[in-house]
Short mmCIF file of C-alpha atoms (C1' of nucleotides) in Angstrom, two decimals:
data_model
loop_
_atom_site.label_atom_id
_atom_site.label_comp_id
_atom_site.label_asym_id
_atom_site.label_seq_id
_atom_site.Cartn_x
_atom_site.Cartn_y
_atom_site.Cartn_z
CA MET P 1 -21.48 17.64 -6.13
CA LEU P 2 -22.69 15.60 -3.19
CA GLU P 3 -26.36 14.85 -3.14
CA LEU P 4 -27.57 15.03 0.42
CA ARG P 5 -30.69 13.86 2.12
CA SER P 6 -31.38 13.41 5.78
CA LEU P 7 -31.08 9.88 7.08
CA PRO P 8 -34.43 8.20 7.69
CA THR P 9 -34.66 7.54 11.38
CA ASP P 10 -35.69 3.94 11.11
CA CYS P 11 -32.44 3.06 9.40
CA ALA P 12 -31.12 2.24 12.85
CA ALA P 13 -33.44 -0.72 12.90
CA ARG P 14 -31.80 -2.43 9.94
CA ARG P 15 -29.84 -5.45 11.00
CA SER P 16 -29.74 -7.68 7.96
CA ASP P 17 -27.94 -7.34 4.66
CA SER P 18 -31.19 -7.08 2.74
CA VAL P 19 -32.58 -3.98 1.09
CA CYS P 20 -33.72 -1.16 3.37
CA ALA P 21 -37.20 -0.13 2.29
CA THR P 22 -36.88 3.41 3.57
CA CYS P 23 -33.58 4.56 2.17
CA GLY P 24 -33.15 1.97 -0.58
CA ALA P 25 -29.71 0.94 0.54
CA ARG P 26 -28.59 -2.60 -0.10
CA ALA P 27 -26.32 -4.59 2.21
CA PHE P 28 -25.21 -3.65 5.68
CA SER P 29 -26.14 -0.51 7.54
CA VAL P 30 -23.96 1.33 10.00
CA CYS P 31 -25.63 -0.44 12.84
CA SER P 32 -25.48 -3.97 11.60
CA SER P 33 -21.91 -3.48 10.43
CA LEU P 34 -20.87 -2.69 13.97
CA GLY P 35 -22.91 -5.44 15.52
CA VAL P 36 -24.40 -2.99 17.97
CA ASP P 37 -28.08 -3.20 18.78
CA ASP P 38 -29.26 0.21 19.80
CA LEU P 39 -27.61 3.08 18.01
CA ALA P 40 -30.51 5.48 17.72
CA GLY P 41 -28.08 8.26 18.56
CA LEU P 42 -26.23 7.70 15.31
CA ASP P 43 -29.26 8.53 13.18
CA ALA P 44 -29.58 11.92 14.76
CA ILE P 45 -26.15 12.99 13.60
CA ALA P 46 -26.06 11.18 10.25
CA GLU P 47 -26.59 12.56 6.77
CA ARG P 48 -27.24 10.40 3.77
CA VAL P 49 -24.94 10.82 0.75
CA SER P 50 -25.26 9.40 -2.76
CA LEU P 51 -22.24 9.21 -5.06
CA LYS P 52 -21.96 8.30 -8.70
CA SER P 53 -19.04 6.24 -9.92
CA GLY P 54 -15.85 8.27 -9.83
CA GLU P 55 -17.06 10.96 -7.42
CA ALA P 56 -14.90 11.78 -4.41
CA LEU P 57 -15.92 11.69 -0.79
CA ILE P 58 -12.53 12.56 0.67
CA ARG P 59 -9.69 14.54 -0.88
CA GLN P 60 -6.12 14.26 0.38
CA GLY P 61 -5.05 17.44 2.16
CA GLU P 62 -8.53 18.79 2.89
CA SER P 63 -9.70 19.49 6.41
CA ALA P 64 -10.91 16.27 8.01
CA VAL P 65 -14.37 17.27 9.24
CA HIS P 66 -16.37 14.22 8.21
CA LEU P 67 -16.42 10.52 8.79
CA PHE P 68 -18.28 8.08 6.53
CA ASN P 69 -19.87 4.70 6.68
CA ILE P 70 -20.56 3.00 3.37
CA THR P 71 -24.11 1.78 2.93
CA SER P 72 -23.86 0.38 -0.58
CA GLY P 73 -21.41 0.33 -3.47
CA SER P 74 -17.60 0.32 -3.41
CA VAL P 75 -14.94 2.91 -2.68
CA ARG P 76 -11.25 3.17 -3.46
CA VAL P 77 -8.88 4.74 -0.93
CA TYR P 78 -5.56 5.93 -2.31
CA LYS P 79 -2.51 8.09 -1.90
CA LEU P 80 -0.61 9.94 -4.60
CA LEU P 81 3.02 10.89 -5.09
CA PRO P 82 3.73 14.38 -6.44
CA ASP P 83 4.39 13.02 -9.94
CA GLY P 84 1.05 11.22 -10.07
CA ARG P 85 2.00 7.68 -9.12
CA ARG P 86 -0.96 6.22 -7.26
CA GLN P 87 -1.19 3.54 -4.60
CA ILE P 88 -4.65 2.30 -3.77
CA THR P 89 -4.41 1.31 -0.11
CA GLY P 90 -7.77 -0.39 0.03
CA PHE P 91 -11.14 -1.07 -1.50
CA LEU P 92 -14.03 -0.50 0.87
CA PHE P 93 -17.52 -1.95 0.71
CA ALA P 94 -20.87 -1.69 2.45
CA GLY P 95 -20.36 -1.60 6.21
CA ASP P 96 -16.84 -0.15 6.10
CA PHE P 97 -15.83 3.14 7.72
CA VAL P 98 -13.72 5.83 6.05
CA GLY P 99 -12.04 8.81 7.67
CA LEU P 100 -11.72 7.52 11.20
CA ALA P 101 -8.08 8.57 11.39
CA THR P 102 -7.38 11.41 13.76
CA GLY P 103 -5.46 14.35 12.43
CA GLN P 104 -6.18 17.82 11.13
CA ASP P 105 -6.31 16.91 7.43
CA TYR P 106 -7.11 13.79 5.45
CA ALA P 107 -3.94 11.93 4.49
CA PHE P 108 -5.61 10.12 1.59
CA SER P 109 -8.33 10.42 -1.01
CA ALA P 110 -11.44 8.27 -1.38
CA GLU P 111 -13.71 7.92 -4.41
CA ALA P 112 -16.61 5.72 -5.42
CA ILE P 113 -15.65 3.07 -7.99
CA GLU P 114 -19.32 2.37 -8.65
CA ASP P 115 -22.48 4.19 -7.60
CA ALA P 116 -22.53 4.26 -3.81
CA THR P 117 -24.51 5.48 -0.84
CA LEU P 118 -23.00 6.52 2.47
CA CYS P 119 -23.82 7.84 5.90
CA ARG P 120 -21.89 10.97 6.76
CA PHE P 121 -21.10 12.20 10.29
CA ARG P 122 -19.37 15.30 11.58
CA LYS P 123 -16.37 14.06 13.53
CA ALA P 124 -17.17 16.36 16.43
CA ASP P 125 -20.71 15.00 16.74
CA TYR P 126 -19.46 11.50 16.46
CA ARG P 127 -16.84 11.95 19.16
CA ALA P 128 -19.47 13.35 21.48
CA LEU P 129 -21.68 10.36 20.80
CA ILE P 130 -18.89 7.92 21.45
CA ARG P 131 -18.38 9.32 24.91
CA GLU P 132 -21.85 8.12 25.85
CA ARG P 133 -21.64 4.78 24.09
CA PRO P 134 -18.56 2.74 24.92
CA ALA P 135 -19.90 -0.20 22.89
CA LEU P 136 -19.47 1.88 19.76
CA GLU P 137 -15.84 2.56 20.54
CA THR P 138 -15.15 -1.10 21.28
CA ALA P 139 -16.60 -2.04 17.91
CA LEU P 140 -14.51 0.60 16.16
CA LEU P 141 -11.31 -0.56 17.86
CA GLU P 142 -12.03 -4.10 16.78
CA ARG P 143 -12.52 -2.92 13.21
CA ALA P 144 -9.34 -0.87 13.30
CA THR P 145 -7.25 -3.83 14.47
CA HIS P 146 -8.75 -5.98 11.73
CA GLU P 147 -7.80 -3.36 9.18
CA LEU P 148 -4.29 -3.26 10.61
CA ALA P 149 -3.97 -7.00 10.13
CA ALA P 150 -5.19 -6.63 6.55
CA ALA P 151 -2.67 -3.82 6.01
CA GLN P 152 0.13 -6.12 7.18
CA ASN P 153 -0.96 -8.74 4.68
CA GLN P 154 -0.92 -6.13 1.95
CA MET P 155 2.60 -5.06 2.95
CA LEU P 156 3.73 -8.68 2.62
CA LEU P 157 2.10 -8.78 -0.80
CA LEU P 158 3.64 -5.51 -2.00
CA GLY P 159 7.07 -6.09 -0.53
CA ARG P 160 7.70 -9.75 -1.20
CA LYS P 161 5.26 -11.37 -3.61
CA THR P 162 5.73 -11.77 -7.36
CA ALA P 163 3.22 -10.32 -9.83
CA GLN P 164 1.51 -13.67 -10.28
CA GLU P 165 1.30 -14.23 -6.51
CA ARG P 166 -0.19 -10.77 -5.99
CA ILE P 167 -2.91 -11.33 -8.56
CA ALA P 168 -3.82 -14.73 -7.13
CA SER P 169 -3.92 -13.29 -3.59
CA PHE P 170 -6.19 -10.51 -4.76
CA LEU P 171 -8.67 -12.89 -6.37
CA LEU P 172 -8.81 -14.90 -3.14
CA ASP P 173 -9.29 -11.89 -0.85
CA LEU P 174 -11.77 -9.91 -2.90
CA PRO P 175 -14.88 -12.05 -2.42
CA GLU P 176 -14.51 -12.24 1.34
CA ARG P 177 -14.26 -8.49 1.63
CA ASP P 178 -17.22 -7.75 -0.63
CA PRO P 179 -20.52 -8.29 1.17
CA ILE P 180 -22.35 -8.76 -2.13
CA ARG P 181 -22.19 -12.53 -2.46
CA PRO P 182 -22.86 -13.89 -5.91
CA THR P 183 -25.16 -16.86 -6.23
CA GLU P 184 -22.59 -19.43 -7.36
CA ALA P 185 -19.58 -20.41 -5.32
CA GLY P 186 -16.28 -19.49 -6.93
CA HIS P 187 -17.93 -16.56 -8.64
CA ILE P 188 -16.01 -13.30 -8.17
CA ARG P 189 -17.49 -9.87 -8.71
CA VAL P 190 -14.76 -7.43 -9.79
CA PRO P 191 -16.18 -3.91 -9.52
CA MET P 192 -12.82 -2.25 -10.23
CA THR P 193 -10.93 -1.70 -13.48
CA ARG P 194 -7.58 -3.27 -14.39
CA ALA P 195 -5.95 0.09 -13.68
CA GLU P 196 -7.35 0.05 -10.14
CA MET P 197 -6.25 -3.52 -9.58
CA ALA P 198 -2.78 -2.54 -10.80
CA ASP P 199 -2.57 0.47 -8.48
CA TYR P 200 -3.70 -1.69 -5.59
CA LEU P 201 -1.20 -4.47 -6.32
CA GLY P 202 1.78 -2.24 -7.10
CA LEU P 203 1.85 -3.39 -10.74
CA THR P 204 1.00 -2.00 -14.18
CA ILE P 205 -2.20 -2.58 -16.14
CA GLU P 206 -0.31 -4.74 -18.62
CA THR P 207 1.17 -6.99 -15.96
CA VAL P 208 -2.26 -7.49 -14.36
CA SER P 209 -3.79 -8.35 -17.71
CA ARG P 210 -1.01 -10.78 -18.54
CA GLY P 211 -1.30 -12.39 -15.12
CA LEU P 212 -5.02 -12.96 -15.50
CA THR P 213 -4.51 -14.40 -18.98
CA LYS P 214 -1.90 -16.75 -17.58
CA LEU P 215 -4.29 -17.96 -14.86
CA LYS P 216 -6.97 -18.45 -17.51
CA THR P 217 -4.61 -20.37 -19.79
CA ALA P 218 -3.58 -22.57 -16.87
CA GLY P 219 -7.24 -23.44 -16.30
CA VAL P 220 -7.29 -21.89 -12.83
CA ILE P 221 -9.92 -19.23 -13.56
CA ARG P 222 -12.37 -18.30 -16.29
CA LEU P 223 -13.00 -14.69 -17.35
CA LEU P 224 -16.78 -14.51 -17.71
CA SER P 225 -16.66 -10.80 -18.46
CA LEU P 226 -14.35 -7.94 -17.55
CA ASN P 227 -16.01 -7.71 -14.17
CA GLU P 228 -16.80 -11.31 -13.43
CA MET P 229 -14.55 -14.29 -12.93
CA LEU P 230 -15.01 -17.89 -11.96
CA VAL P 231 -12.46 -19.86 -9.99
CA ASP P 232 -12.25 -23.39 -11.31
CA ARG P 233 -9.30 -24.55 -9.23
CA PRO P 234 -9.30 -22.70 -5.90
CA GLU P 235 -6.61 -24.92 -4.38
CA ARG P 236 -4.29 -24.07 -7.28
CA LEU P 237 -5.04 -20.37 -6.84
CA ARG P 238 -4.25 -20.62 -3.15
CA ALA P 239 -0.97 -22.38 -3.84
CA ILE P 240 0.06 -19.69 -6.31
CA ALA P 241 -0.88 -16.92 -3.88
CA GLU P 242 1.36 -18.40 -1.19
CA GLY P 243 4.29 -18.89 -3.51
CA GLU P 244 4.08 -22.67 -3.36
CA ALA P 245 4.26 -22.96 -7.12
CA MET X 1 13.62 -17.93 27.80
CA LEU X 2 11.64 -14.98 29.08
CA GLU X 3 12.86 -13.42 32.28
CA LEU X 4 9.90 -12.31 34.31
CA ARG X 5 9.53 -10.06 37.28
CA SER X 6 6.46 -8.43 38.68
CA LEU X 7 5.92 -4.84 37.70
CA PRO X 8 6.69 -2.34 40.49
CA THR X 9 3.46 -0.65 41.37
CA ASP X 10 4.78 2.87 41.19
CA CYS X 11 5.55 2.47 37.52
CA ALA X 12 2.12 3.89 36.92
CA ALA X 13 3.39 7.22 38.16
CA ARG X 14 5.98 7.61 35.42
CA ARG X 15 5.01 10.25 32.91
CA SER X 16 8.27 11.38 31.35
CA ASP X 17 10.65 9.66 28.97
CA SER X 18 13.42 9.59 31.53
CA VAL X 19 14.77 6.57 33.36
CA CYS X 20 12.44 4.88 35.80
CA ALA X 21 14.32 4.42 39.04
CA THR X 22 12.28 1.47 40.18
CA CYS X 23 12.28 -0.80 37.20
CA GLY X 24 15.23 0.62 35.29
CA ALA X 25 13.34 1.14 32.09
CA ARG X 26 14.33 3.98 29.81
CA ALA X 27 11.90 6.00 27.73
CA PHE X 28 8.13 5.89 27.88
CA SER X 29 6.08 3.71 30.15
CA VAL X 30 2.72 2.21 29.31
CA CYS X 31 1.02 5.02 31.09
CA SER X 32 2.84 7.94 29.58
CA SER X 33 2.65 6.40 26.15
CA LEU X 34 -1.11 6.44 26.36
CA GLY X 35 -1.30 9.89 27.87
CA VAL X 36 -3.58 8.62 30.57
CA ASP X 37 -3.10 9.80 34.13
CA ASP X 38 -4.38 7.15 36.44
CA LEU X 39 -3.84 3.61 35.27
CA ALA X 40 -3.15 1.90 38.55
CA GLY X 41 -5.28 -0.98 37.34
CA LEU X 42 -2.76 -1.77 34.62
CA ASP X 43 0.02 -2.48 37.10
CA ALA X 44 -2.02 -5.14 38.78
CA ILE X 45 -2.28 -7.22 35.63
CA ALA X 46 1.17 -6.49 34.16
CA GLU X 47 4.28 -8.64 34.16
CA ARG X 48 7.71 -7.33 33.36
CA VAL X 49 9.67 -9.05 30.55
CA SER X 50 13.29 -8.66 29.49
CA LEU X 51 14.46 -9.79 26.08
CA LYS X 52 17.92 -10.04 24.62
CA SER X 53 18.52 -9.07 21.03
CA GLY X 54 16.97 -11.63 18.68
CA GLU X 55 14.60 -13.20 21.19
CA ALA X 56 10.95 -13.57 20.22
CA LEU X 57 7.95 -12.24 22.10
CA ILE X 58 5.32 -13.35 19.59
CA ARG X 59 5.41 -16.26 17.15
CA GLN X 60 3.14 -16.39 14.12
CA GLY X 61 0.49 -19.09 14.51
CA GLU X 62 0.70 -19.41 18.28
CA SER X 63 -2.31 -18.81 20.47
CA ALA X 64 -2.73 -15.08 21.10
CA VAL X 65 -2.94 -14.95 24.89
CA HIS X 66 -0.72 -11.96 25.57
CA LEU X 67 -0.47 -8.32 24.71
CA PHE X 68 2.71 -6.28 25.14
CA ASN X 69 3.79 -2.73 25.66
CA ILE X 70 7.42 -1.95 24.94
CA THR X 71 9.23 -0.17 27.76
CA SER X 72 12.68 0.09 26.19
CA GLY X 73 14.55 -1.21 23.17
CA SER X 74 13.25 -1.98 19.68
CA VAL X 75 11.18 -4.77 18.17
CA ARG X 76 10.65 -6.03 14.63
CA VAL X 77 7.21 -7.27 13.56
CA TYR X 78 7.16 -9.48 10.48
CA LYS X 79 5.33 -12.01 8.38
CA LEU X 80 6.82 -14.92 6.47
CA LEU X 81 5.90 -16.69 3.25
CA PRO X 82 6.18 -20.50 3.23
CA ASP X 83 9.47 -20.35 1.30
CA GLY X 84 11.05 -18.02 3.85
CA ARG X 85 10.60 -14.63 2.22
CA ARG X 86 10.16 -12.11 5.02
CA GLN X 87 8.35 -8.81 5.16
CA ILE X 88 8.97 -6.68 8.22
CA THR X 89 5.71 -4.77 8.67
CA GLY X 90 7.03 -2.43 11.32
CA PHE X 91 9.67 -1.52 13.83
CA LEU X 92 8.32 -0.77 17.28
CA PHE X 93 9.90 1.28 20.03
CA ALA X 94 9.33 2.26 23.65
CA GLY X 95 5.68 3.12 24.17
CA ASP X 96 4.34 0.97 21.34
CA PHE X 97 1.85 -1.85 21.77
CA VAL X 98 2.14 -5.28 20.16
CA GLY X 99 -0.51 -7.96 19.90
CA LEU X 100 -3.63 -5.82 20.15
CA ALA X 101 -5.20 -7.53 17.15
CA THR X 102 -8.20 -9.65 17.94
CA GLY X 103 -8.19 -13.20 16.66
CA GLN X 104 -7.48 -16.65 17.97
CA ASP X 105 -3.84 -16.84 16.89
CA TYR X 106 -1.10 -14.31 16.20
CA ALA X 107 -0.88 -13.50 12.49
CA PHE X 108 2.72 -12.28 12.74
CA SER X 109 5.95 -12.72 14.66
CA ALA X 110 7.74 -10.15 16.82
CA GLU X 111 11.34 -10.21 18.02
CA ALA X 112 13.68 -7.83 19.79
CA ILE X 113 16.27 -6.27 17.47
CA GLU X 114 18.24 -5.03 20.48
CA ASP X 115 17.92 -5.76 24.19
CA ALA X 116 14.45 -4.74 25.25
CA THR X 117 12.08 -4.62 28.20
CA LEU X 118 8.33 -4.98 27.97
CA CYS X 119 5.15 -5.06 29.99
CA ARG X 120 3.08 -8.15 29.35
CA PHE X 121 -0.68 -8.49 29.89
CA ARG X 122 -3.08 -11.35 29.53
CA LYS X 123 -5.62 -10.29 26.94
CA ALA X 124 -8.49 -11.48 29.09
CA ASP X 125 -7.34 -9.35 32.04
CA TYR X 126 -6.79 -6.42 29.79
CA ARG X 127 -10.24 -6.64 28.24
CA ALA X 128 -11.81 -6.73 31.66
CA LEU X 129 -9.84 -3.64 32.65
CA ILE X 130 -10.87 -1.76 29.53
CA ARG X 131 -14.51 -2.21 30.35
CA GLU X 132 -14.00 -0.09 33.45
CA ARG X 133 -11.77 2.51 31.83
CA PRO X 134 -13.09 4.02 28.63
CA ALA X 135 -10.15 6.45 28.49
CA LEU X 136 -7.84 3.52 27.90
CA GLU X 137 -9.89 2.34 24.94
CA THR X 138 -10.03 5.82 23.45
CA ALA X 139 -6.25 6.03 23.65
CA LEU X 140 -5.86 2.64 22.02
CA LEU X 141 -8.24 3.53 19.19
CA GLU X 142 -6.25 6.68 18.56
CA ARG X 143 -3.06 4.65 18.40
CA ALA X 144 -4.59 2.09 16.09
CA THR X 145 -5.74 4.76 13.64
CA HIS X 146 -2.27 6.31 13.68
CA GLU X 147 -0.77 2.94 12.89
CA LEU X 148 -3.25 2.52 10.06
CA ALA X 149 -2.14 5.82 8.57
CA ALA X 150 1.48 4.70 8.87
CA ALA X 151 0.59 1.41 7.19
CA GLN X 152 -0.94 3.29 4.26
CA ASN X 153 2.27 5.27 3.87
CA GLN X 154 4.22 2.04 3.85
CA MET X 155 1.94 0.59 1.17
CA LEU X 156 2.63 3.65 -0.98
CA LEU X 157 6.33 3.12 -0.39
CA LEU X 158 6.27 -0.61 -1.20
CA GLY X 159 3.92 -0.37 -4.13
CA ARG X 160 5.07 2.75 -5.93
CA LYS X 161 8.44 4.08 -4.78
CA THR X 162 11.83 3.27 -6.31
CA ALA X 163 14.62 1.75 -4.25
CA GLN X 164 16.27 5.11 -3.74
CA GLU X 165 12.99 6.75 -2.71
CA ARG X 166 12.28 3.97 -0.22
CA ILE X 167 15.65 4.34 1.45
CA ALA X 168 15.33 8.13 1.69
CA SER X 169 11.81 7.81 3.11
CA PHE X 170 13.04 5.35 5.70
CA LEU X 171 15.82 7.65 6.89
CA LEU X 172 13.30 10.45 7.29
CA ASP X 173 10.72 8.41 9.19
CA LEU X 174 13.00 6.50 11.51
CA PRO X 175 14.00 9.31 13.88
CA GLU X 176 10.46 10.48 14.48
CA ARG X 177 9.35 6.98 15.39
CA ASP X 178 12.24 6.26 17.74
CA PRO X 179 11.77 7.98 21.10
CA ILE X 180 15.50 7.88 21.79
CA ARG X 181 16.54 11.27 20.46
CA PRO X 182 20.22 11.71 19.80
CA THR X 183 21.87 14.90 20.98
CA GLU X 184 22.59 16.44 17.59
CA ALA X 185 19.95 17.30 15.02
CA GLY X 186 20.18 15.27 11.85
CA HIS X 187 21.68 12.40 13.77
CA ILE X 188 19.95 9.08 13.06
CA ARG X 189 20.21 6.03 15.28
CA VAL X 190 19.81 2.87 13.17
CA PRO X 191 19.29 -0.04 15.56
CA MET X 192 18.52 -2.53 12.77
CA THR X 193 20.80 -4.38 10.35
CA ARG X 194 20.87 -3.86 6.57
CA ALA X 195 18.99 -7.15 6.21
CA GLU X 196 16.19 -5.81 8.41
CA MET X 197 16.05 -2.54 6.51
CA ALA X 198 15.84 -4.54 3.28
CA ASP X 199 13.02 -6.75 4.55
CA TYR X 200 11.15 -3.65 5.72
CA LEU X 201 11.60 -1.80 2.43
CA GLY X 202 10.91 -4.74 0.13
CA LEU X 203 14.47 -4.71 -1.22
CA THR X 204 17.64 -6.81 -0.93
CA ILE X 205 20.59 -6.15 1.35
CA GLU X 206 22.72 -5.24 -1.65
CA THR X 207 20.27 -2.67 -2.96
CA VAL X 208 19.99 -1.02 0.46
CA SER X 209 23.76 -0.87 0.76
CA ARG X 210 24.15 0.60 -2.72
CA GLY X 211 21.42 3.14 -2.03
CA LEU X 212 23.09 4.35 1.15
CA THR X 213 26.43 4.59 -0.63
CA LYS X 214 24.80 6.64 -3.35
CA LEU X 215 23.31 9.06 -0.80
CA LYS X 216 26.71 9.33 0.83
CA THR X 217 28.47 9.98 -2.49
CA ALA X 218 25.88 12.65 -3.31
CA GLY X 219 26.72 14.39 -0.04
CA VAL X 220 23.21 13.93 1.35
CA ILE X 221 24.18 11.79 4.35
CA ARG X 222 27.30 10.67 6.17
CA LEU X 223 27.73 7.12 7.52
CA LEU X 224 29.24 7.66 10.95
CA SER X 225 29.14 3.95 11.74
CA LEU X 226 26.97 1.03 10.67
CA ASN X 227 24.33 2.15 13.13
CA GLU X 228 24.65 5.90 13.01
CA MET X 229 24.07 8.35 10.21
CA LEU X 230 24.08 12.09 9.84
CA VAL X 231 21.84 13.95 7.43
CA ASP X 232 23.74 16.83 5.88
CA ARG X 233 21.09 17.89 3.37
CA PRO X 234 17.64 17.11 4.78
CA GLU X 235 15.81 19.07 2.06
CA ARG X 236 17.55 16.94 -0.59
CA LEU X 237 16.64 13.75 1.29
CA ARG X 238 13.01 14.85 1.45
CA ALA X 239 12.95 15.61 -2.27
CA ILE X 240 14.34 12.18 -3.08
CA ALA X 241 11.84 10.48 -0.78
CA GLU X 242 8.92 12.16 -2.57
CA GLY X 243 10.21 11.36 -6.03
CA GLU X 244 10.97 14.98 -6.87
CA ALA X 245 14.43 14.12 -8.09
"C1'" DC A 1 -22.67 1.86 -37.19
"C1'" DG A 2 -18.87 4.58 -35.52
"C1'" DG A 3 -15.96 6.46 -32.01
"C1'" DC A 4 -13.97 6.06 -27.67
"C1'" DC A 5 -11.95 3.87 -23.96
"C1'" DA A 6 -10.45 -0.27 -21.64
"C1'" DT A 7 -8.09 -4.35 -22.27
"C1'" DT A 8 -5.04 -7.56 -24.41
"C1'" DT A 9 -0.96 -8.83 -26.77
"C1'" DG A 10 3.77 -8.06 -28.52
"C1'" DA A 11 8.73 -6.16 -28.48
"C1'" DT A 12 12.19 -3.98 -25.93
"C1'" DT A 13 14.28 -1.73 -21.94
"C1'" DG A 14 15.58 -0.83 -17.25
"C1'" DT A 15 15.70 -1.55 -12.40
"C1'" DC A 16 16.61 -4.35 -9.01
"C1'" DA A 17 17.68 -9.34 -7.81
"C1'" DT A 18 21.01 -12.76 -7.93
"C1'" DC A 19 25.54 -14.59 -7.84
"C1'" DA A 20 30.17 -13.80 -6.37
"C1'" DA A 21 34.03 -11.97 -3.95
"C1'" DA A 22 36.47 -8.57 -1.10
"C1'" DC A 23 36.30 -5.94 2.86
"C1'" DT A 24 34.87 -4.43 7.72
"C1'" DT A 25 33.19 -4.99 12.14
"C1'" DT A 26 32.33 -7.68 16.16
"C1'" DG A 27 33.01 -10.97 19.49
"C1'" DT A 28 35.83 -14.68 21.49
"C1'" DG A 29 39.59 -17.07 23.37
"C1'" DG A 30 44.37 -17.48 23.88
"C1'" DC W 1 45.82 -6.99 23.98
"C1'" DC W 2 46.11 -9.38 19.88
"C1'" DA W 3 44.65 -13.09 16.64
"C1'" DC W 4 41.24 -15.27 14.62
"C1'" DA W 5 36.63 -16.65 13.26
"C1'" DA W 6 32.14 -15.47 12.05
"C1'" DA W 7 28.86 -12.42 10.70
"C1'" DG W 8 27.59 -8.32 8.43
"C1'" DT W 9 28.48 -5.04 4.76
"C1'" DT W 10 30.19 -3.25 0.48
"C1'" DT W 11 31.30 -3.57 -4.27
"C1'" DG W 12 31.22 -5.80 -8.86
"C1'" DA W 13 29.27 -8.67 -12.85
"C1'" DT W 14 25.34 -10.73 -14.76
"C1'" DG W 15 20.51 -11.93 -15.28
"C1'" DA W 16 15.38 -11.90 -14.74
"C1'" DC W 17 11.06 -9.97 -13.98
"C1'" DA W 18 8.16 -6.47 -14.58
"C1'" DA W 19 7.95 -1.69 -16.74
"C1'" DT W 20 7.71 0.79 -20.77
"C1'" DC W 21 6.63 1.59 -25.47
"C1'" DA W 22 3.66 0.28 -29.19
"C1'" DA W 23 -0.12 -1.70 -31.64
"C1'" DA W 24 -4.25 -4.52 -32.10
"C1'" DT W 25 -8.53 -6.13 -30.29
"C1'" DG W 26 -12.83 -5.89 -27.86
"C1'" DG W 27 -16.72 -3.78 -25.44
"C1'" DC W 28 -19.84 0.04 -24.67
"C1'" DC W 29 -22.64 4.05 -25.61
"C1'" DG W 30 -24.32 7.61 -28.39
#
DNA sequence: CGGCCATTTGATTGTCATCAAACTTTGTGG
DNA sequence: CCACAAAGTTTGATGACAATCAAATGGCCG
């Protein structure tokens, strides 16, 4: 199911968010995403993985042997209850890591929500590498604490915000997480479906749809297509997200 | 407001969860909590802090100069919405760190929910120390990833579980987070109020109270006092928590 | 063009919040 | 040690927001 190729060695040289000529990946590479200059060691232990929309890279309960860094595309991370209820705990984009958590088995699943490319590492290899490169570990710790802060925000959203507030918050957060910046300001790329938004926001599809319609009717946003929105009144959106309306 | 004393140097030697003769702290010390042997350097930059129940150690929005490790007692970490709605993002106990997140200002508040003692570090000092001791950073990264996994569980709880499932989940998780183990199995120490439980579970006080009463009526738990419970049917509690009932 | 799936819109229901009051525990001072 | 006040908790009645059930519309791909 996973299409594998070896990682071109000069990928370590990529620092910008432009296209990499060798491996064709858009956006950030592992190296640039960590802000570390010389990570030649990473190439040696990395495999390149291509996923089509919907394909899984991590399955809850399986042995946690790999660790991934997203090169392009988007990924959903989620947990399931026995009866099938799903909570998406995060959307990940180019530059993000998946599977860092220690532990015998994966405690979550991860799937591409659009075609994606990734770098794959064996955890054992990666741990060995880290021992020689403290800068790598520092960068990872910084990332982990950022993710923890984001997780706390999401808990506030899920525990205490109304449906309308959750939707507004989501529209504000999404563009600053996604490294693919659209040309126009206020333009939001929405690579996920309504069902995925709902499972991320702790709502149903219908409530998400109604909430977006309400924002549209209020003149706060425009729905350019199912996957593209335009924020006409960002200050209004911000006020709604914080419950000040 | 904060009572400060210098940290006795031999605190670094503590490895068990017993009482420290020198500084009087119960449970884990910084050192034992990280599983690192020789952390003499930490003592040099640590201050000892005592808090009475309700006192704050971190205030949302203030400059993030300090970092804490809890020596004894319990702490609530929370975020507020402008209109006062509160989400408690976690309860912390002896051995836990608070304030690791990078960033100019604290993005949350933290207060003691019962009398507590802590070790306080200046972030700048602590960063300098880390540079010389990679083992410390490794331990912190491990902790951070554990906390991330816990945060994902909490998102599942807040986004997709019913009131009854949330309460059952909470009663199952609490004892394994709290290092103070009661003598009897199935005995749960509940150092927080119903209001705090509610703000952690995304519910109201009334719903929490009703849920506990329901568990009691069903013969799943007994309420020994407001702050002590006994689980009579753990398998039942687990089934409820996972939505299998 | 037709079929399928995702999304939107509408009607109704249910769970939990809100409002309200009684009860219990805790701490304080006489 | 008891009496009282204050805070926290439980229990009850009602209401609101979002879920569920249901149907129509719209977009996409063969």
